[in-house]
Amino acid sequence: MNIPDIEHFPTKYWQKLEDGRVRCDMCPQHCTLREGKRGTCFIRMHHQGEIVLTSYGRSSGFCIDPVEKKPLNHFYPGSSVMSFGTAGCNLGCKFCQNWDISKSREIDTLCGSAMPDQLALTAKRKGCKSIAFTYNDPVIFFEYAIDAAKAAHEQGLKSIAVSAGYICDEPRVEFYRYMDAANIDLKGFTERFYHKICHAHLQPVLDTLVYLKNETPVWFEITNLVIPDENDSDEELHNMCQWIAENLGLDVPLHFSAFHPDFKMMDKERTPLSTLLRAREIALSYGLHYVYCGNVFDTESDSTYCPSCRGRVIERNWYDLGRYHVDDTGHCKHCGYQLAGRFDGPKENFGRQRIPVRIQ
């Protein structure tokens, strides 16, 4: 791939302003930047009258993970994924659990390098089913992620976006054209939470979810990190689950994930399992078919149940798969019901391995 000036990779979602600044229109932050200044995300920058990407082909590291870690429980269960991210983020979450990467303001964080074709070939050689853009939000390294997704597709691999869904309308269409799956982090369900804790807004995330449901074939799941006394009230959980049921349907998997103290929220306690189980019961009360508790050891709430016969069809213990009663095309072996998701062939069982990879 012939790439001019890789340290200042050209982008297209921006516009010049009359005062000499340039406004980035990739995400709803709409950063307006003078020459040499970087946006909220850190890796998009005003350079010689344009917005450029400064992290193309560079990563904070590469690792092979189980797909369930994304988390995706209905996207080729048990398969392995080549994961990578860059530096920076377009949100400012006080609870960020990848803060050493997403909040980095050091280009030196980008210690690994790989062009998209190198990344795809390595993932193929290592036996991965997919590549995943994760650790920080792929929206901000949009051009690199799309080129990597294209290269993955050429190798017969799938592409996964792990994202907060904070993206503007026009780039949203282009971005998800190249994604096969996504996990969208719905961080809370009040504007207060998004504004106070994440330095963002709720509505653009809801817009992304509705777009994925109504306008794309992308398989997507939702994660909600449940933080004690911040976004765990019954009212907020009821409102969120009702909105999901009414706007996205009953088949979108919902993961309630346990918070642990990190970054700027070290004063909070870990989320108890009882809170996650309460959230799960609320979601089930609205008819959602697939609701999970994550970041905890609890096989019952981490397993998949058939919406028809209620039999346990995929047993999970953290990222390990146990009893598996699903055929090669995703039908329940108990009653024949077609489970929602992407299933193709016999299950794999990569398990809870985490394998760092160095790309030459």
Tab-separated table of C-alpha atoms in Angstrom:
chain	number	residue	atom	x	y	z
A	1	MET	CA	0.000	0.000	0.000
A	2	ASN	CA	1.494	3.336	-1.076
A	3	ILE	CA	0.858	5.819	1.746
A	4	PRO	CA	2.040	9.438	1.432
A	5	ASP	CA	3.268	11.136	4.614
A	6	ILE	CA	2.100	8.455	7.011
A	7	GLU	CA	2.676	10.712	10.032
A	8	HIS	CA	0.079	13.130	8.662
A	9	PHE	CA	-2.412	10.828	6.980
A	10	PRO	CA	-5.105	12.764	5.069
A	11	THR	CA	-8.727	12.718	6.224
A	12	LYS	CA	-11.925	14.164	4.760
A	13	TYR	CA	-14.480	14.911	7.501
A	14	TRP	CA	-13.521	18.506	8.331
A	15	GLN	CA	-14.095	22.043	7.113
A	16	LYS	CA	-12.140	25.279	7.097
A	17	LEU	CA	-13.472	28.196	9.124
A	18	GLU	CA	-13.182	31.869	8.237
A	19	ASP	CA	-10.863	32.637	11.162
A	20	GLY	CA	-8.217	30.191	9.929
A	21	ARG	CA	-9.158	27.340	12.213
A	22	VAL	CA	-10.289	23.958	10.939
A	23	ARG	CA	-13.274	22.099	12.421
A	24	CYS	CA	-13.181	18.319	12.662
A	25	ASP	CA	-16.546	16.714	11.842
A	26	MET	CA	-15.689	13.115	12.685
A	27	CYS	CA	-17.462	13.117	16.053
A	28	PRO	CA	-19.891	15.370	17.947
A	29	GLN	CA	-17.021	17.052	19.814
A	30	HIS	CA	-16.545	19.147	16.641
A	31	CYS	CA	-13.082	20.309	17.730
A	32	THR	CA	-12.056	23.632	16.160
A	33	LEU	CA	-8.295	23.742	15.892
A	34	ARG	CA	-5.584	26.195	15.007
A	35	GLU	CA	-2.473	25.090	13.140
A	36	GLY	CA	-0.527	22.417	15.032
A	37	LYS	CA	-3.231	21.795	17.633
A	38	ARG	CA	-4.728	18.376	18.354
A	39	GLY	CA	-8.358	17.524	19.008
A	40	THR	CA	-9.883	16.000	22.126
A	41	CYS	CA	-8.957	12.601	20.710
A	42	PHE	CA	-5.245	13.578	20.510
A	43	ILE	CA	-4.533	11.740	17.240
A	44	ARG	CA	-6.463	14.024	14.829
A	45	MET	CA	-4.597	17.266	14.257
A	46	HIS	CA	-4.672	20.529	12.274
A	47	HIS	CA	-1.688	20.321	9.918
A	48	GLN	CA	-1.137	22.767	7.059
A	49	GLY	CA	-4.787	23.714	6.758
A	50	GLU	CA	-6.232	20.204	7.041
A	51	ILE	CA	-7.213	17.644	9.671
A	52	VAL	CA	-4.797	14.714	9.540
A	53	LEU	CA	-4.516	11.408	11.379
A	54	THR	CA	-1.192	11.063	13.204
A	55	SER	CA	-1.411	7.376	14.194
A	56	TYR	CA	-1.964	5.570	10.880
A	57	GLY	CA	-0.176	2.214	10.930
A	58	ARG	CA	0.850	2.571	14.575
A	59	SER	CA	-0.637	0.805	17.564
A	60	SER	CA	-0.389	0.572	21.320
A	61	GLY	CA	-0.013	-3.185	20.858
A	62	PHE	CA	-1.426	-6.296	19.213
A	63	CYS	CA	-2.960	-9.241	21.034
A	64	ILE	CA	-5.014	-12.337	20.265
A	65	ASP	CA	-8.131	-12.503	22.459
A	66	PRO	CA	-11.313	-14.556	22.679
A	67	VAL	CA	-14.189	-12.874	20.854
A	68	GLU	CA	-16.183	-13.069	24.092
A	69	LYS	CA	-13.805	-10.501	25.583
A	70	LYS	CA	-15.023	-7.740	23.233
A	71	PRO	CA	-17.670	-8.719	24.534
A	72	LEU	CA	-19.505	-10.527	21.742
A	73	ASN	CA	-21.362	-13.655	22.800
A	74	HIS	CA	-23.264	-14.236	19.552
A	75	PHE	CA	-20.555	-13.639	16.941
A	76	TYR	CA	-18.817	-16.917	16.104
A	77	PRO	CA	-18.613	-18.125	19.729
A	78	GLY	CA	-15.281	-19.434	20.909
A	79	SER	CA	-13.293	-17.885	18.057
A	80	SER	CA	-10.114	-15.845	18.395
A	81	VAL	CA	-9.635	-12.207	17.434
A	82	MET	CA	-6.605	-10.097	16.637
A	83	SER	CA	-7.103	-6.992	18.788
A	84	PHE	CA	-5.404	-3.633	18.557
A	85	GLY	CA	-5.867	0.049	19.297
A	86	THR	CA	-3.954	3.297	19.063
A	87	ALA	CA	-3.770	6.174	21.568
A	88	GLY	CA	-6.283	8.779	22.677
A	89	CYS	CA	-10.082	8.896	22.827
A	90	ASN	CA	-12.861	11.308	21.887
A	91	LEU	CA	-14.620	10.915	25.246
A	92	GLY	CA	-13.348	11.840	28.686
A	93	CYS	CA	-14.758	9.079	30.896
A	94	LYS	CA	-13.594	9.427	34.485
A	95	PHE	CA	-13.883	5.667	34.997
A	96	CYS	CA	-11.879	4.585	31.916
A	97	GLN	CA	-10.400	1.122	32.438
A	98	ASN	CA	-8.005	1.445	29.500
A	99	TRP	CA	-6.877	4.912	30.551
A	100	ASP	CA	-3.176	4.225	30.002
A	101	ILE	CA	-3.981	3.865	26.299
A	102	SER	CA	-7.097	5.916	25.687
A	103	LYS	CA	-5.975	8.882	27.793
A	104	SER	CA	-2.408	8.805	26.578
A	105	ARG	CA	-1.019	12.055	25.231
A	106	GLU	CA	2.262	10.482	24.204
A	107	ILE	CA	2.953	9.308	20.666
A	108	ASP	CA	5.483	6.930	22.266
A	109	THR	CA	2.481	4.912	23.434
A	110	LEU	CA	2.272	3.732	19.815
A	111	CYS	CA	5.088	1.218	20.150
A	112	GLY	CA	3.812	-1.251	17.562
A	113	SER	CA	3.488	-0.711	13.858
A	114	ALA	CA	1.678	-2.540	11.082
A	115	MET	CA	0.204	-1.601	7.765
A	116	PRO	CA	-3.315	-2.955	7.215
A	117	ASP	CA	-2.180	-5.799	4.941
A	118	GLN	CA	0.459	-6.879	7.492
A	119	LEU	CA	-2.144	-6.913	10.228
A	120	ALA	CA	-4.596	-8.988	8.198
A	121	LEU	CA	-1.946	-11.488	7.082
A	122	THR	CA	-0.737	-11.949	10.654
A	123	ALA	CA	-4.287	-12.489	11.933
A	124	LYS	CA	-4.876	-15.049	9.189
A	125	ARG	CA	-1.621	-16.849	9.924
A	126	LYS	CA	-2.452	-17.013	13.643
A	127	GLY	CA	-5.808	-18.641	12.935
A	128	CYS	CA	-8.001	-15.705	13.946
A	129	LYS	CA	-11.569	-15.409	12.727
A	130	SER	CA	-11.644	-11.612	12.991
A	131	ILE	CA	-9.723	-8.459	13.722
A	132	ALA	CA	-11.036	-6.097	16.400
A	133	PHE	CA	-10.484	-2.374	16.777
A	134	THR	CA	-10.512	-1.928	20.535
A	135	TYR	CA	-8.637	-0.642	23.632
A	136	ASN	CA	-9.502	2.869	22.451
A	137	ASP	CA	-12.286	3.957	20.121
A	138	PRO	CA	-11.743	3.152	16.418
A	139	VAL	CA	-13.854	6.152	15.413
A	140	ILE	CA	-10.813	8.363	16.009
A	141	PHE	CA	-8.486	6.203	13.868
A	142	PHE	CA	-11.238	5.894	11.277
A	143	GLU	CA	-9.018	5.742	8.173
A	144	TYR	CA	-6.640	3.132	9.635
A	145	ALA	CA	-9.550	1.006	10.872
A	146	ILE	CA	-11.345	1.048	7.526
A	147	ASP	CA	-8.209	0.134	5.582
A	148	ALA	CA	-7.509	-2.680	8.057
A	149	ALA	CA	-11.093	-3.920	7.693
A	150	LYS	CA	-10.739	-3.949	3.904
A	151	ALA	CA	-7.488	-5.912	4.175
A	152	ALA	CA	-9.137	-8.346	6.601
A	153	HIS	CA	-11.992	-8.974	4.196
A	154	GLU	CA	-9.483	-9.747	1.437
A	155	GLN	CA	-8.124	-12.488	3.707
A	156	GLY	CA	-11.585	-13.848	4.520
A	157	LEU	CA	-11.585	-12.353	8.028
A	158	LYS	CA	-14.317	-10.394	9.796
A	159	SER	CA	-13.931	-6.914	11.318
A	160	ILE	CA	-15.181	-5.840	14.744
A	161	ALA	CA	-15.543	-2.322	16.148
A	162	VAL	CA	-15.574	-1.907	19.926
A	163	SER	CA	-16.856	1.633	20.235
A	164	ALA	CA	-18.747	4.169	22.300
A	165	GLY	CA	-20.751	4.980	19.174
A	166	TYR	CA	-19.848	8.669	19.384
A	167	ILE	CA	-19.649	9.594	15.714
A	168	CYS	CA	-21.321	12.052	13.334
A	169	ASP	CA	-23.954	11.000	10.829
A	170	GLU	CA	-21.946	11.067	7.597
A	171	PRO	CA	-18.794	9.238	8.769
A	172	ARG	CA	-21.036	6.767	10.645
A	173	VAL	CA	-22.398	5.538	7.322
A	174	GLU	CA	-18.949	5.027	5.818
A	175	PHE	CA	-17.434	3.470	8.933
A	176	TYR	CA	-20.031	0.755	9.467
A	177	ARG	CA	-20.077	-0.115	5.775
A	178	TYR	CA	-16.843	-2.006	6.499
A	179	MET	CA	-17.701	-3.521	9.894
A	180	ASP	CA	-19.171	-6.993	10.384
A	181	ALA	CA	-19.828	-6.647	14.109
A	182	ALA	CA	-19.739	-4.062	16.869
A	183	ASN	CA	-20.039	-3.768	20.582
A	184	ILE	CA	-21.412	-0.371	21.517
A	185	ASP	CA	-20.664	0.919	24.997
A	186	LEU	CA	-23.879	2.530	26.236
A	187	LYS	CA	-22.301	4.156	29.273
A	188	GLY	CA	-25.475	5.287	30.975
A	189	PHE	CA	-28.951	6.437	30.097
A	190	THR	CA	-29.100	10.054	31.243
A	191	GLU	CA	-27.694	13.192	29.675
A	192	ARG	CA	-26.427	14.134	33.144
A	193	PHE	CA	-24.221	11.036	33.312
A	194	TYR	CA	-22.805	11.523	29.825
A	195	HIS	CA	-22.135	15.227	30.386
A	196	LYS	CA	-20.745	14.980	33.927
A	197	ILE	CA	-18.832	11.695	33.765
A	198	CYS	CA	-17.995	11.240	30.075
A	199	HIS	CA	-17.771	14.824	28.737
A	200	ALA	CA	-20.113	13.852	25.918
A	201	HIS	CA	-23.819	13.557	25.086
A	202	LEU	CA	-26.231	10.630	25.060
A	203	GLN	CA	-28.249	11.251	21.892
A	204	PRO	CA	-25.490	10.598	19.316
A	205	VAL	CA	-24.926	7.163	20.882
A	206	LEU	CA	-28.627	6.345	20.660
A	207	ASP	CA	-28.557	7.524	17.051
A	208	THR	CA	-25.734	5.091	16.309
A	209	LEU	CA	-27.637	2.193	17.860
A	210	VAL	CA	-30.792	2.952	15.882
A	211	TYR	CA	-28.731	3.333	12.708
A	212	LEU	CA	-27.067	-0.041	13.219
A	213	LYS	CA	-30.410	-1.705	13.806
A	214	ASN	CA	-32.361	-0.147	10.951
A	215	GLU	CA	-29.800	0.624	8.258
A	216	THR	CA	-27.036	-2.000	8.386
A	217	PRO	CA	-26.439	-5.769	8.484
A	218	VAL	CA	-23.839	-5.281	11.247
A	219	TRP	CA	-24.239	-7.685	14.167
A	220	PHE	CA	-24.044	-5.624	17.355
A	221	GLU	CA	-24.241	-6.084	21.094
A	222	ILE	CA	-24.420	-3.501	23.884
A	223	THR	CA	-22.331	-3.144	27.022
A	224	ASN	CA	-23.364	-1.091	30.043
A	225	LEU	CA	-20.701	-0.655	32.731
A	226	VAL	CA	-22.695	-0.416	35.951
A	227	ILE	CA	-21.148	2.074	38.396
A	228	PRO	CA	-22.462	2.225	41.981
A	229	ASP	CA	-24.470	5.403	42.714
A	230	GLU	CA	-23.815	6.811	39.233
A	231	ASN	CA	-25.879	4.893	36.664
A	232	ASP	CA	-27.320	1.964	38.638
A	233	SER	CA	-30.678	3.296	39.815
A	234	ASP	CA	-33.777	1.237	39.069
A	235	GLU	CA	-35.265	4.184	37.194
A	236	GLU	CA	-32.311	4.538	34.841
A	237	LEU	CA	-32.079	0.797	34.243
A	238	HIS	CA	-35.807	0.550	33.530
A	239	ASN	CA	-35.653	3.472	31.124
A	240	MET	CA	-32.666	2.023	29.276
A	241	CYS	CA	-34.075	-1.484	28.955
A	242	GLN	CA	-37.462	-0.211	27.833
A	243	TRP	CA	-35.781	1.972	25.185
A	244	ILE	CA	-33.726	-0.969	23.906
A	245	ALA	CA	-36.799	-3.218	23.688
A	246	GLU	CA	-38.858	-0.606	21.864
A	247	ASN	CA	-36.183	0.759	19.519
A	248	LEU	CA	-33.779	-2.119	18.909
A	249	GLY	CA	-35.889	-5.207	19.513
A	250	LEU	CA	-35.554	-8.155	21.855
A	251	ASP	CA	-32.642	-9.958	20.177
A	252	VAL	CA	-29.848	-7.420	20.793
A	253	PRO	CA	-27.587	-8.917	23.495
A	254	LEU	CA	-27.070	-6.666	26.511
A	255	HIS	CA	-24.024	-7.033	28.785
A	256	PHE	CA	-24.084	-5.534	32.281
A	257	SER	CA	-20.444	-5.250	33.250
A	258	ALA	CA	-18.934	-4.800	36.706
A	259	PHE	CA	-17.016	-1.592	37.414
A	260	HIS	CA	-13.730	-1.631	39.296
A	261	PRO	CA	-12.027	1.495	40.680
A	262	ASP	CA	-9.770	3.057	38.087
A	263	PHE	CA	-8.426	6.316	36.651
A	264	LYS	CA	-10.327	9.243	38.254
A	265	MET	CA	-12.919	7.141	40.093
A	266	MET	CA	-10.763	5.354	42.630
A	267	ASP	CA	-13.172	6.288	45.421
A	268	LYS	CA	-15.956	4.027	44.124
A	269	GLU	CA	-16.528	0.482	45.296
A	270	ARG	CA	-16.569	-2.435	42.875
A	271	THR	CA	-19.980	-3.272	41.500
A	272	PRO	CA	-21.430	-6.159	43.524
A	273	LEU	CA	-22.819	-9.146	41.666
A	274	SER	CA	-26.203	-8.479	43.258
A	275	THR	CA	-26.433	-5.149	41.380
A	276	LEU	CA	-25.661	-6.804	38.060
A	277	LEU	CA	-28.225	-9.519	38.720
A	278	ARG	CA	-30.829	-6.871	39.570
A	279	ALA	CA	-30.074	-5.075	36.296
A	280	ARG	CA	-30.338	-8.366	34.433
A	281	GLU	CA	-33.752	-9.106	35.949
A	282	ILE	CA	-34.974	-5.662	34.919
A	283	ALA	CA	-33.821	-6.284	31.342
A	284	LEU	CA	-35.461	-9.711	31.257
A	285	SER	CA	-38.698	-8.181	32.524
A	286	TYR	CA	-38.883	-6.186	29.258
A	287	GLY	CA	-38.562	-9.369	27.252
A	288	LEU	CA	-34.919	-9.032	26.189
A	289	HIS	CA	-33.743	-12.481	25.128
A	290	TYR	CA	-30.022	-12.335	25.800
A	291	VAL	CA	-28.818	-10.536	28.930
A	292	TYR	CA	-25.420	-11.151	30.512
A	293	CYS	CA	-23.354	-10.174	33.549
A	294	GLY	CA	-19.703	-9.502	32.798
A	295	ASN	CA	-16.436	-8.983	34.673
A	296	VAL	CA	-17.659	-11.482	37.271
A	297	PHE	CA	-17.526	-15.250	37.719
A	298	ASP	CA	-21.150	-16.326	37.436
A	299	THR	CA	-21.887	-19.061	34.934
A	300	GLU	CA	-25.651	-18.732	35.234
A	301	SER	CA	-25.784	-15.082	34.194
A	302	ASP	CA	-22.972	-15.435	31.637
A	303	SER	CA	-24.620	-18.276	29.710
A	304	THR	CA	-26.994	-18.142	26.761
A	305	TYR	CA	-30.531	-19.517	27.032
A	306	CYS	CA	-32.880	-20.396	24.210
A	307	PRO	CA	-35.717	-17.820	24.078
A	308	SER	CA	-38.140	-20.583	23.061
A	309	CYS	CA	-37.523	-23.576	25.343
A	310	ARG	CA	-35.369	-21.726	27.944
A	311	GLY	CA	-32.739	-24.445	27.814
A	312	ARG	CA	-29.137	-23.450	28.456
A	313	VAL	CA	-27.516	-23.628	25.028
A	314	ILE	CA	-24.093	-21.989	25.525
A	315	GLU	CA	-22.469	-22.324	28.920
A	316	ARG	CA	-19.754	-19.822	29.777
A	317	ASN	CA	-17.310	-19.495	32.630
A	318	TRP	CA	-15.652	-16.121	32.080
A	319	TYR	CA	-14.396	-16.663	28.498
A	320	ASP	CA	-14.351	-20.459	28.545
A	321	LEU	CA	-17.190	-22.264	26.769
A	322	GLY	CA	-18.682	-25.292	28.484
A	323	ARG	CA	-21.714	-27.296	27.377
A	324	TYR	CA	-22.737	-26.231	23.880
A	325	HIS	CA	-26.140	-27.140	22.494
A	326	VAL	CA	-26.164	-25.104	19.275
A	327	ASP	CA	-25.811	-26.563	15.797
A	328	ASP	CA	-23.487	-25.216	13.119
A	329	THR	CA	-26.046	-22.662	11.905
A	330	GLY	CA	-27.150	-21.383	15.325
A	331	HIS	CA	-30.217	-23.503	16.039
A	332	CYS	CA	-31.021	-24.712	19.542
A	333	LYS	CA	-30.401	-28.459	19.673
A	334	HIS	CA	-33.204	-28.847	22.217
A	335	CYS	CA	-36.060	-27.353	20.192
A	336	GLY	CA	-34.675	-26.112	16.861
A	337	TYR	CA	-35.138	-22.382	17.570
A	338	GLN	CA	-32.852	-20.088	15.551
A	339	LEU	CA	-30.693	-18.054	17.929
A	340	ALA	CA	-29.863	-14.475	17.015
A	341	GLY	CA	-26.281	-13.892	15.978
A	342	ARG	CA	-23.659	-15.135	13.559
A	343	PHE	CA	-22.935	-18.870	13.581
A	344	ASP	CA	-21.045	-20.743	10.895
A	345	GLY	CA	-19.701	-24.231	11.492
A	346	PRO	CA	-18.716	-26.025	14.694
A	347	LYS	CA	-17.815	-23.972	17.740
A	348	GLU	CA	-14.258	-23.092	18.496
A	349	ASN	CA	-12.944	-22.851	22.046
A	350	PHE	CA	-10.073	-20.396	22.208
A	351	GLY	CA	-10.884	-19.880	25.891
A	352	ARG	CA	-9.473	-17.178	28.121
A	353	GLN	CA	-6.043	-16.968	26.510
A	354	ARG	CA	-4.389	-13.625	25.854
A	355	ILE	CA	-1.501	-13.899	23.408
A	356	PRO	CA	0.596	-10.791	22.682
A	357	VAL	CA	1.723	-10.604	19.061
A	358	ARG	CA	4.670	-8.801	17.529
A	359	ILE	CA	4.180	-7.918	13.873
A	360	GLN	CA	7.354	-7.812	11.816
